[in-house]
C-alpha positions as MATLAB code, in Angstrom:
seq = 'MLKGIIFDLDGTLVNSHYDWKLIRTKIGVVDIPILSYINGLNRTLKKRALRILESFEKSATENALLNKGVPALFSYLSKKGIRRAIVTNNSRKSVKYLLRKWNLVFDTIVTRDDGIWKPSGKPLELALERLGLRKEEIVFVGDSNPDRIAAEAAGIRFISINDAAGIEAIYSLIEDDNYLMTL';
ca = [
     -15.793  -14.664    5.834;
     -13.416  -12.484    3.834;
     -15.187   -9.323    2.600;
     -12.296   -7.089    1.708;
      -8.602   -6.937    0.956;
      -6.366   -3.962    1.733;
      -3.317   -3.866   -0.589;
       0.024   -2.164   -0.268;
       1.082   -0.671   -3.610;
       4.834   -0.665   -4.218;
       6.244   -4.192   -4.319;
       2.798   -5.759   -3.939;
       0.696   -4.567   -6.912;
       3.331   -2.647   -8.829;
       7.017   -2.825   -9.248;
       8.539    0.653   -9.100;
      12.153    1.434   -8.569;
      13.260    4.083   -6.089;
      16.839    5.066   -5.465;
      16.317    5.372   -1.709;
      19.974    6.192   -1.054;
      19.908    9.149   -3.484;
      16.584   10.349   -2.137;
      17.907   10.251    1.422;
      21.027   12.143    0.327;
      19.029   14.856   -1.458;
      16.580   15.315    1.461;
      19.323   14.997    4.117;
      17.941   12.030    5.971;
      20.372    9.751    7.686;
      18.989    6.997    9.828;
      15.238    7.504   10.423;
      12.291    6.898    8.092;
      12.008    9.522    5.409;
       8.397   10.517    6.218;
       9.105   10.778    9.918;
      12.055   13.068    9.116;
      10.031   15.237    6.734;
       7.130   15.492    9.198;
       9.511   16.936   11.798;
      10.756   19.767    9.590;
       9.587   23.379    9.697;
       7.101   24.372    6.986;
       9.667   25.712    4.477;
      12.001   22.722    4.758;
       9.127   20.291    4.714;
       7.793   21.765    1.454;
      11.249   21.530   -0.130;
      11.732   17.895    1.088;
       8.293   16.849   -0.211;
       9.079   18.413   -3.649;
      12.207   16.324   -3.790;
      10.416   13.155   -2.770;
       7.575   13.805   -5.190;
      10.069   14.361   -8.043;
      11.565   10.912   -7.438;
       8.144    9.427   -6.895;
       6.915   10.842  -10.256;
       9.839    9.182  -12.117;
       9.311    5.887  -10.297;
       5.547    5.828  -11.031;
       5.975    6.697  -14.672;
       8.295    3.746  -15.051;
       6.444    1.317  -12.798;
       5.310   -2.040  -14.029;
       2.107   -3.719  -12.981;
       2.837   -7.069  -11.357;
       1.764  -10.113  -13.377;
      -1.634  -11.474  -12.435;
      -3.027   -8.276  -10.892;
      -5.718   -7.596  -13.582;
      -7.046  -11.159  -13.408;
      -7.002  -11.093   -9.626;
      -9.014   -7.898   -9.556;
     -11.579   -9.321  -12.020;
     -11.826  -12.399   -9.674;
     -12.261  -10.176   -6.635;
     -15.011   -8.219   -8.333;
     -16.880  -11.407   -9.253;
     -16.571  -12.588   -5.601;
     -17.841   -9.253   -4.326;
     -14.637   -8.618   -2.330;
     -13.975   -4.939   -1.681;
     -10.549   -3.436   -2.336;
      -8.531   -0.717   -0.703;
      -4.966    0.617   -1.059;
      -2.894    1.755    1.875;
       0.425    3.276    0.736;
       3.028    5.734    1.864;
       2.948    7.237   -1.659;
       1.199   10.447   -2.505;
      -2.387   10.417   -3.709;
      -1.280   11.993   -7.014;
       1.073    9.118   -7.810;
      -1.531    6.545   -6.823;
      -4.189    8.046   -9.012;
      -1.739    8.197  -11.904;
      -1.079    4.473  -11.568;
      -4.729    3.556  -11.193;
      -5.633    5.490  -14.376;
      -2.637    4.008  -16.204;
      -3.828    0.463  -15.574;
      -7.591    1.081  -15.175;
      -7.623   -0.287  -11.592;
     -10.563    0.491   -9.284;
     -10.529    0.554   -5.517;
     -13.235    1.265   -3.037;
     -10.973    3.510   -1.011;
      -7.397    4.796   -1.061;
      -5.312    5.859    1.952;
      -2.068    7.696    1.208;
       0.473    9.752    3.110;
      -1.587   12.774    2.190;
      -4.114   11.613    4.748;
      -1.479   12.565    7.390;
      -0.804    9.064    8.583;
       1.516    6.382    7.232;
       2.846    2.929    7.803;
       4.221    1.369   10.031;
       1.464    2.930   12.092;
      -1.710    0.896   12.069;
      -3.799    4.039   11.628;
      -3.851    3.987    7.821;
      -5.267    0.516    7.880;
      -7.878    1.478   10.452;
      -8.907    4.398    8.285;
      -9.264    2.112    5.253;
     -11.258   -0.332    7.357;
     -13.551    2.437    8.523;
     -14.058    3.756    4.979;
     -14.882    0.223    3.751;
     -17.361   -0.207    6.587;
     -15.921   -3.624    7.432;
     -14.658   -5.303   10.643;
     -11.112   -6.429   11.200;
     -12.040  -10.070   10.955;
     -13.471   -9.491    7.545;
     -10.289   -8.005    6.102;
      -6.798   -9.166    5.208;
      -3.893   -6.794    4.457;
      -1.575   -7.879    1.660;
       1.892   -6.323    1.572;
       5.527   -6.991    0.952;
       7.526   -5.290    3.635;
       8.272   -5.212    7.327;
       6.505   -1.848    7.761;
       3.429   -3.496    6.192;
       3.655   -6.357    8.719;
       4.106   -3.926   11.645;
       1.163   -1.854   10.533;
      -1.074   -4.922   10.270;
      -0.062   -6.025   13.751;
      -0.658   -2.544   15.183;
      -4.152   -2.451   13.591;
      -4.954   -6.059   14.616;
      -5.534   -7.060   10.986;
      -4.467  -10.373    9.405;
      -1.476  -10.011    7.136;
      -0.336  -11.931    4.094;
       3.172  -11.220    2.839;
       3.813  -11.431   -0.959;
       6.382   -9.931   -3.217;
       5.963  -11.363   -6.654;
       3.494  -12.811   -9.204;
       3.486  -16.206   -7.400;
       2.289  -14.367   -4.302;
      -0.514  -12.759   -6.271;
      -1.535  -16.220   -7.495;
      -1.525  -17.578   -3.948;
      -4.244  -15.122   -2.990;
      -6.801  -17.163   -4.970;
      -6.339  -20.228   -2.774;
      -6.239  -18.167    0.406;
      -9.641  -16.631   -0.511;
     -11.105  -20.018   -1.178;
      -9.761  -21.530    2.015;
     -11.745  -19.761    4.743;
     -10.171  -22.104    7.324;
      -6.698  -20.840    6.464;
      -7.728  -17.224    6.710;
      -9.339  -17.837   10.072;
      -5.943  -18.944   11.439;
      -3.880  -15.992   10.225;
];
């Protein structure tokens, strides 16, 4: 039985626009994931790179749009007693800003500030631990390949969505326990 849903943030619940090419240029990243690159820097360069990333992140979150159907879905999940978590590679500061902006409540939030990020499965495992649930009681909803890889690494069922129609599909997935058991 489904007892909790872990959500990705960008592209899943909210639509925020990042100029990844410009961010990579400003930070000096060529062909590896930005957070992996930043994590390998010395303290001074790491601090500078994080400031650049956070500046772009601030702009993207201020202009982000909540995906259609999210408030109604969250009301439905509350009525069903289904717990919610966010696992995102964003900063905690930007996540809290968005949650306040749209009055969204989660049982736990895991961000890059926890020192782990997708595509590792560790952020999902941390969310699972904080929720006090088992892998078979959870599904991870995301929109990207790193989300899928993280779910596989953690051994958690994954549902890929990327628009309002995907949000709407979650209702039938919750009601169809047989489907969830086969994911």
